[in-house]
Coordinates of C-alpha atoms in Angstrom, one line a residue:
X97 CA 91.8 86.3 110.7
X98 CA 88.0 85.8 111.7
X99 CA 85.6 87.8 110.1
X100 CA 84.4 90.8 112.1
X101 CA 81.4 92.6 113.0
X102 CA 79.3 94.1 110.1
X103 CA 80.1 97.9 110.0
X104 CA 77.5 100.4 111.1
X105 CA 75.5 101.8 108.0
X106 CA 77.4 105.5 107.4
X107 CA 75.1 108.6 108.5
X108 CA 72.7 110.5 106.7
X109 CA 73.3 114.1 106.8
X110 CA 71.5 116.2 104.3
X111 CA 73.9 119.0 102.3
X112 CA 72.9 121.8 99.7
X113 CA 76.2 123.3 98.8
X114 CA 76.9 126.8 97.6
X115 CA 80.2 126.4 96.4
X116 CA 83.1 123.7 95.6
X117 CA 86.1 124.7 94.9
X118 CA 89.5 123.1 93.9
X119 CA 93.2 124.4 95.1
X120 CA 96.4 123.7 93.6
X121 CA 99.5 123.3 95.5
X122 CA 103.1 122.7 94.9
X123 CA 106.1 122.2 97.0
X124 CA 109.7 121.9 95.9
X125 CA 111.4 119.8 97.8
X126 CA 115.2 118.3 97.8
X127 CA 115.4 114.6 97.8
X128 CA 112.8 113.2 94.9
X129 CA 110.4 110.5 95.6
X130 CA 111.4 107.4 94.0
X131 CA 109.3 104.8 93.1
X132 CA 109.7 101.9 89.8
X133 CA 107.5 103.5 87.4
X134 CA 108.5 107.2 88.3
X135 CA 110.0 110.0 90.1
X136 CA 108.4 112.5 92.0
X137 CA 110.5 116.5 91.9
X138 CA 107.6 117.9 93.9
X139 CA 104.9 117.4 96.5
X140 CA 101.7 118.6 94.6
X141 CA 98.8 118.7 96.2
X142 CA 94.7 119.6 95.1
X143 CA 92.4 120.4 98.0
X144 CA 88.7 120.4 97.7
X145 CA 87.1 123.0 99.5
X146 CA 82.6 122.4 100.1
X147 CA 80.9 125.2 101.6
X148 CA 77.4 124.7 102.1
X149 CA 74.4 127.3 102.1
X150 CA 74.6 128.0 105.9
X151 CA 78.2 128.9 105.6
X152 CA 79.9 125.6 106.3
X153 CA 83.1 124.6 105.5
X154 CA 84.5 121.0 105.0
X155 CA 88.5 120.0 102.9
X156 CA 89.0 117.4 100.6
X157 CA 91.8 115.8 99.0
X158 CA 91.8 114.2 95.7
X159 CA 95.0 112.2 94.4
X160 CA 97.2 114.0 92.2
X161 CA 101.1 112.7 92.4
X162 CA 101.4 111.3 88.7
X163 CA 101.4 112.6 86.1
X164 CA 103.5 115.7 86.3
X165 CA 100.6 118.0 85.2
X166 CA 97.6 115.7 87.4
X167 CA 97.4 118.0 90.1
X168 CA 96.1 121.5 87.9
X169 CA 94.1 118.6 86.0
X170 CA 91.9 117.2 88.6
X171 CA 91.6 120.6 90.0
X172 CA 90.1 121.8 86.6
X173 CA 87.8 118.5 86.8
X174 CA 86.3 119.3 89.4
X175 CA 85.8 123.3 88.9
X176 CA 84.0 122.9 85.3
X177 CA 83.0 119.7 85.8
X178 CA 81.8 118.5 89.4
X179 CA 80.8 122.4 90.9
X180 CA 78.1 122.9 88.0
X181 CA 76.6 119.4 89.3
X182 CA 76.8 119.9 92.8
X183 CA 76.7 123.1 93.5
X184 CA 72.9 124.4 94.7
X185 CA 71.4 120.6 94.3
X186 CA 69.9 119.0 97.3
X187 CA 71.7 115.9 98.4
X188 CA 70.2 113.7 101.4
X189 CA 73.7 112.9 102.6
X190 CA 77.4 112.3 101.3
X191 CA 76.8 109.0 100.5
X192 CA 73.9 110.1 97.9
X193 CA 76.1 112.8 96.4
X194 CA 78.8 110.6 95.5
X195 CA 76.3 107.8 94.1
X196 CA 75.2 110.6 92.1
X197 CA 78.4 112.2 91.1
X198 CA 79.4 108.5 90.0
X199 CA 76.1 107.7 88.1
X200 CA 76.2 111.1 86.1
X201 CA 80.0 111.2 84.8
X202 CA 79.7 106.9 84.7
X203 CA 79.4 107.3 80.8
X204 CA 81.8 110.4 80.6
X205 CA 84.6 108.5 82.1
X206 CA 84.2 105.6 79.8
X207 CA 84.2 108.5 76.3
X208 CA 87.0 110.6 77.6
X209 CA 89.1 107.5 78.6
X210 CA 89.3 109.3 81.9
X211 CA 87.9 106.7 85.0
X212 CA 91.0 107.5 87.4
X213 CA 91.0 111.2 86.9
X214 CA 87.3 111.3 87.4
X215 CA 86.9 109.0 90.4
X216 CA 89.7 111.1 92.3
X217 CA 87.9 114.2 91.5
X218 CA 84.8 112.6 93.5
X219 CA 87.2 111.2 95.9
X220 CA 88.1 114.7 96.8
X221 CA 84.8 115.8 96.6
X222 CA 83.0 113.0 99.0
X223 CA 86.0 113.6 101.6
X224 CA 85.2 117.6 101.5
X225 CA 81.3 116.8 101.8
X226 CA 81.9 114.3 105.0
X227 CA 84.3 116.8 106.6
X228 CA 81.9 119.1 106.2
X229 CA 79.1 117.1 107.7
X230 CA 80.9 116.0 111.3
X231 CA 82.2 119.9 111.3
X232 CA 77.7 120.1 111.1
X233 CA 77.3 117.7 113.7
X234 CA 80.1 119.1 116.1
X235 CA 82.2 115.8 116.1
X236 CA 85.3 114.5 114.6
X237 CA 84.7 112.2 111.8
X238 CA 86.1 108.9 113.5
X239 CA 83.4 108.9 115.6
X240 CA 80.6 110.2 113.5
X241 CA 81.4 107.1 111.1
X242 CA 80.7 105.1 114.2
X243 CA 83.9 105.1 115.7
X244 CA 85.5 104.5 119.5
X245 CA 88.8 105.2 119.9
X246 CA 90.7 107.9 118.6
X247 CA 94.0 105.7 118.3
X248 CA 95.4 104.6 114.8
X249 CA 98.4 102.3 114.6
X250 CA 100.9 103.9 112.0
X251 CA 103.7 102.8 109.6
X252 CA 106.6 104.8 107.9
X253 CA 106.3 104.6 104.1
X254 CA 107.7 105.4 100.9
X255 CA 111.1 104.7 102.2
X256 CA 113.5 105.1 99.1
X257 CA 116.3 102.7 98.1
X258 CA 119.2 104.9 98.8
X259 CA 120.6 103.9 101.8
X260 CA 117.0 103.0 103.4
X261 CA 118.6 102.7 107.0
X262 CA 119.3 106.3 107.5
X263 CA 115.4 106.7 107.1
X264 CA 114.6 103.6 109.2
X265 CA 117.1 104.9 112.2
X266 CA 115.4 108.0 111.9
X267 CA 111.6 107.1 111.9
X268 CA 112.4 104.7 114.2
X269 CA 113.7 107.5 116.7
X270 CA 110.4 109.5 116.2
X271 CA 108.0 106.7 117.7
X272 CA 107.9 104.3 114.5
X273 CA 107.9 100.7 114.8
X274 CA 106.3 99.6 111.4
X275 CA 108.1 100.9 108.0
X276 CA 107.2 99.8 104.5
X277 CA 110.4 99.8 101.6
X278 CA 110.1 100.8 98.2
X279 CA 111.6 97.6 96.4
X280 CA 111.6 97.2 92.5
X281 CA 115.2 98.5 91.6
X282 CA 116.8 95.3 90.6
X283 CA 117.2 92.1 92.3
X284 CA 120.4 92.5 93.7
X285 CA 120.0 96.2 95.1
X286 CA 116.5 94.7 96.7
X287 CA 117.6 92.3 98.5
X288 CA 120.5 93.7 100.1
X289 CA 118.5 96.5 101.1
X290 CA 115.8 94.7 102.7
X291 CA 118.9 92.5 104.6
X292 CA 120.4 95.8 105.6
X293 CA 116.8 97.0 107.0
X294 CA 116.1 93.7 108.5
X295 CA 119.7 93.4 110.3
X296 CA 119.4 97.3 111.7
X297 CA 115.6 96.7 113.1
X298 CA 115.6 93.3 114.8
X299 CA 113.4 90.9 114.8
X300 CA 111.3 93.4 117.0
X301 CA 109.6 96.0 114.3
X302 CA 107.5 95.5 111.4
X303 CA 108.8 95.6 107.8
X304 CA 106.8 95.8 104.7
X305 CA 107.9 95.8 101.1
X306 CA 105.7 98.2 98.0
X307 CA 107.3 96.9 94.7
X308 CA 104.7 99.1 92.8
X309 CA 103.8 96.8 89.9
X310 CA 107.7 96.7 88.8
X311 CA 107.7 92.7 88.6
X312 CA 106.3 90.0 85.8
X313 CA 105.1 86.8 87.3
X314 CA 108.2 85.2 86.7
X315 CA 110.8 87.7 88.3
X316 CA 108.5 87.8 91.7
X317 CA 108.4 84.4 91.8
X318 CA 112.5 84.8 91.9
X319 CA 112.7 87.5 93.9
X320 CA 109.9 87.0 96.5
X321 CA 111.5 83.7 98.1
X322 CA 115.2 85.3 98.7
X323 CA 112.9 88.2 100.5
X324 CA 110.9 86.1 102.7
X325 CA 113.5 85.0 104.7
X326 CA 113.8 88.7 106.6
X327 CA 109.8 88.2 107.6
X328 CA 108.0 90.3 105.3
X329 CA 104.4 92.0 107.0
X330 CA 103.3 92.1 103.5
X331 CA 104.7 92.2 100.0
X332 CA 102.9 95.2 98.1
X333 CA 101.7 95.3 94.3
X334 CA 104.6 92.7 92.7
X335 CA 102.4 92.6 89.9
X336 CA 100.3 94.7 87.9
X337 CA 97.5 96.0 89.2
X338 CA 95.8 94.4 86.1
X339 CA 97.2 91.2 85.3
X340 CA 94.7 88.2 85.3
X341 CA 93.9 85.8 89.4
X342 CA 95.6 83.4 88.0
X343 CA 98.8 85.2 88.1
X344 CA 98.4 86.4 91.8
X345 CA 97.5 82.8 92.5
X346 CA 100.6 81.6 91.0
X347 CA 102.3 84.2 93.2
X348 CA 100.6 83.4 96.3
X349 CA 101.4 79.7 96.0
X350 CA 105.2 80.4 95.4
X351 CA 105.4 82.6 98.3
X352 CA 104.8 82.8 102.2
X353 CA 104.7 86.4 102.2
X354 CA 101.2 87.7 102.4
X355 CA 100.5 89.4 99.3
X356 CA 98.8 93.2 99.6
X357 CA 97.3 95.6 97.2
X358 CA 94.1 97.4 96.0
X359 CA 95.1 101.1 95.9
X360 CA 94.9 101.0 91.9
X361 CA 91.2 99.5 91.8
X362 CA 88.4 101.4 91.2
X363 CA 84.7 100.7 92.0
X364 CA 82.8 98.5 94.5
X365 CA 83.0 95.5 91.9
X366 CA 86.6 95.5 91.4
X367 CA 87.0 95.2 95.1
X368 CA 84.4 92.7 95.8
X369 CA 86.5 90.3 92.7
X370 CA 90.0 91.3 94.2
X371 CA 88.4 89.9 98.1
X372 CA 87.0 87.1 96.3
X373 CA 89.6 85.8 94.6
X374 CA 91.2 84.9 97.9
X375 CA 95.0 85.8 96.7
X376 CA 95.2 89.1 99.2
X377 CA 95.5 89.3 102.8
X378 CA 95.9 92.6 102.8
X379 CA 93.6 95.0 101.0
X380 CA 94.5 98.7 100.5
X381 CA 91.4 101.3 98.9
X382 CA 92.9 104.9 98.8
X383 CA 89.9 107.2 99.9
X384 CA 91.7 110.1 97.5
X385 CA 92.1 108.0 94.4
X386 CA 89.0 106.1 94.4
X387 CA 85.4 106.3 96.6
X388 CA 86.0 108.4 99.2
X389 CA 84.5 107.6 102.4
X390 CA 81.2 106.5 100.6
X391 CA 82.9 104.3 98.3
X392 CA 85.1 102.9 100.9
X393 CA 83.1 102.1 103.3
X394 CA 81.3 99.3 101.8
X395 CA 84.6 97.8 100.8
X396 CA 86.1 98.2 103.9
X397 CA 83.0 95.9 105.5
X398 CA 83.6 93.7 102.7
X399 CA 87.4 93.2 103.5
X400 CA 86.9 92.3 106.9
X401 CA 84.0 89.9 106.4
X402 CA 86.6 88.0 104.5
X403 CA 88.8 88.0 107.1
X404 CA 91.5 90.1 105.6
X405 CA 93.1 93.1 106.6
X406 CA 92.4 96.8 105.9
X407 CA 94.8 99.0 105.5
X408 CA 94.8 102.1 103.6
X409 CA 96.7 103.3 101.2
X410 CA 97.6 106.8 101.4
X411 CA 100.9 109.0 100.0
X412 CA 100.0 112.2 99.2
X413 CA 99.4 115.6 101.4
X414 CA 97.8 116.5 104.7
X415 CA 94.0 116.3 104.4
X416 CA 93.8 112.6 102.7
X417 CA 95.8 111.6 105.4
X418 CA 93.9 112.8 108.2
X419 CA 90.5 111.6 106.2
X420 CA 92.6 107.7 106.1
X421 CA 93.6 108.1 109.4
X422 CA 90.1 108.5 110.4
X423 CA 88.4 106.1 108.4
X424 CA 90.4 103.7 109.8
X425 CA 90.0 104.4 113.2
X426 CA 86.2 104.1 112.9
X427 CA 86.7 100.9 111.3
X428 CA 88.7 99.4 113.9
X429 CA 90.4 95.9 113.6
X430 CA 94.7 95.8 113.4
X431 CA 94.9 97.8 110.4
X432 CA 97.7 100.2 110.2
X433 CA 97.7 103.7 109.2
X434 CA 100.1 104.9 106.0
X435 CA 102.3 107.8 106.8
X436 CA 105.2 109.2 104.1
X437 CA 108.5 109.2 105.3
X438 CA 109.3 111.6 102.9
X439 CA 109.4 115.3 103.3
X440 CA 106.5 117.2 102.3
X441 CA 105.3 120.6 103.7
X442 CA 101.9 120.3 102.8
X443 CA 101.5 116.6 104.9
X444 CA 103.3 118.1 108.0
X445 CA 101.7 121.0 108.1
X446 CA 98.4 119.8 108.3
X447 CA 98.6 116.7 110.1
X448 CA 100.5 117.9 113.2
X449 CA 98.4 115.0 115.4
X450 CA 99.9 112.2 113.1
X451 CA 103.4 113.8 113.8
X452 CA 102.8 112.5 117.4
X453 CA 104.1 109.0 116.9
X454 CA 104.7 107.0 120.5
X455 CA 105.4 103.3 120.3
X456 CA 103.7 102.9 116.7
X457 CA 100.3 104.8 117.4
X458 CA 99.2 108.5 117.0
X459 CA 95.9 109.9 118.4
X460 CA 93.4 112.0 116.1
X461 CA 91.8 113.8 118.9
X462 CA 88.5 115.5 119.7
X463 CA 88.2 118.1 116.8
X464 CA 85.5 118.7 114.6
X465 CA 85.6 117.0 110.9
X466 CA 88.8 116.1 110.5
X467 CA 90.2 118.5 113.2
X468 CA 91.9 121.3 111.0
X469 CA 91.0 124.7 109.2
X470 CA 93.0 125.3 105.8
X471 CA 94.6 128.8 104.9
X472 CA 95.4 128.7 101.2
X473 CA 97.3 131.8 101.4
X474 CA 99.0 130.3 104.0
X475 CA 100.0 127.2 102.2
X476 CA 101.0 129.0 99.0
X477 CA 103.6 131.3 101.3
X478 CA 105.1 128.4 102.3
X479 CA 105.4 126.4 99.0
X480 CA 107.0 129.3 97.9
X481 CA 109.4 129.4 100.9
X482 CA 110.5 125.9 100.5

């Protein structure tokens, strides 16, 4: 892929806050969420809420799915921790707040042994404050980011390995034509479910695979060949987020699947080496684990400079999701949009325009911010339905 025009530099809007605060939410639900490392019994969510001295409003969402306890965690982080430093503190945009955020917890993260917890607590933060600013400037936040064209190509995720083609047949029949399986459950079960996928789509749809991290070097180089046969769109995290290039070169040599990942790295630098080391073709920040939209940004200029593709990562409730799906339709290029397959009241909910699937696509519309207004006693009514 050619590298593409430089982005626009984000907006400055000034923002004095006078309060922050942090909601937990919970939602039973009846089929878990399986991935390799873990199982998910709930759909947990913590949204950020920034209301600024004129009376403002903008939602955040910071990323909370694992551990069990991370959702009433982050939420505390960024009550005791993040209000007392933003709250009543002039920042000249969102940008400047989260550069600032960063820079004074930087040393804190290293002590506690804390950088993921802390970096989605600005996440959420940063995604409330730019929220918050298009709701200022009248306009949703595709096109305050610079944005033209309110259309996002979407894919059906977290698609779990039992019997993956009752999902497929069903996404498929709400407008889907790109799906992403969880793979990562042993070789055999693998590979017959991505032949039973393959076979019910057609050569006509996309298919994506998210082994998340289950594989050494030496069982994806196994595994990945038998899988390419079935035309892969991307193969997703076969390796530690962690291990060393080399690996991921290995990997990349032994395979013609395109390799994809970022969603575990955190700060500018990591991304910058992860582009750099030329292994990735598809790159995949998660604005509610790491950066935000002022984080995010730069990286996502950085990706497509290389030539790669951006495509965020995103499973988790409904105001991340509308925050991805607008980031990305600001940043343009062939990038597709994340959506869980999986049931989750608090994603549905609130993300009624990404429900709107036709032909692969969804529209974000004309709203302010990201285009909804949250009820917390709303949500809680219907967590406790469910």
């Amino acid at each position: 892929m050619p590298p593409a025009h430089p982005l626009p530099p984000l907006p400055a809007i000034a923002v004095r806050l006078a309060r922050l605060e942090a909601f937990v939410f919970r939602c039973p639900i009846e089929t878990p969420v399986r991935t390799s490392f873990g199982t998910m019994h709930d759909r947990p969510a913590v949204f950020v809420r920034a209301e600024d001295e004129d009376g403002a409003v903008g939602w955040g969402e910071a990323w909370c799915n694992f551990p069990s306890c991370a959702a009433e965690h982050r939420a505390k982080l960024i009550e005791t921790l993040f209000a007392p430093l933003a709250v009543g503190r002039p920042f000249a945009s969102a940008a400047a707040a989260f550069a600032e955020l960063t820079r004074s917890t930087a040393v804190l993260a290293i002590q506690s042994g804390e950088p993921g917890p802390i970096a989605q607590a600005i996440a959420g933060v940063d995604l409330a404050l730019w929220d918050l600013a298009a709701r200022r400037a009248g306009a949703p936040l595709w096109r305050l980011l610079g944005g033209t064209s309110d259309r996002v190509a979407v894919y059906a995720s977290g698609i779990n390995p039992e019997r993956p083609q009752d999902t497929v047949a069903a996404k498929f029949a709400a407008g889907h034509r790109s799906f992403k399986l969880k793979v990562g459950f042993g070789e055999t079960r693998d590979v017959e479910n991505v032949r039973v996928v393959r076979a019910q789509l057609g050569s006509g749809a996309r298919l994506m695979l998210d082994a998340n991290q289950a594989w050494s070097l030496e069982e994806a180089r196994r595994i990945a060949p038998q899988l390419a046969a079935f035309d892969i769109g991307w193969l997703e995290e076969p390796l530690r987020a962690d291990r060393p290039v080399a690996e991921w070169h290995l990997l990349h040599g032994a395979t013609r699947i395109p390799l994809a990942g970022g969603e575990n790295l955190i700060g500018e630098d990591a991304f910058s080496a992860a582009i750099g080391a030329g292994a990735l073709a598809v790159v995949q920040p998660d604005v509610a684990k790491w950066g935000g939209i002022s984080g995010c940004w730069p990286v996502i200029d950085k990706i497509r400079a290389a030539g790669l593709r951006y495509c965020p990562h995103y499973l988790g409730a409904g105001v991340g999701l509308l925050a991805s799906a607008h980031l990305l339709a600001a940043a343009g290029g062939d990038g597709l949009l994340e959506i869980d397959a999986n049931a989750n009241p608090l994603r549905t909910s609130l993300s009624a325009s990404l429900a709107a699937v036709h032909d692969g696509s969804a529209r974000l519309g004309e709203s302010p911010g990201i285009g909804i207004d949250i009820d917390p006693a709303r949500l809680r009514a219907l967590c406790a339905a469910g």
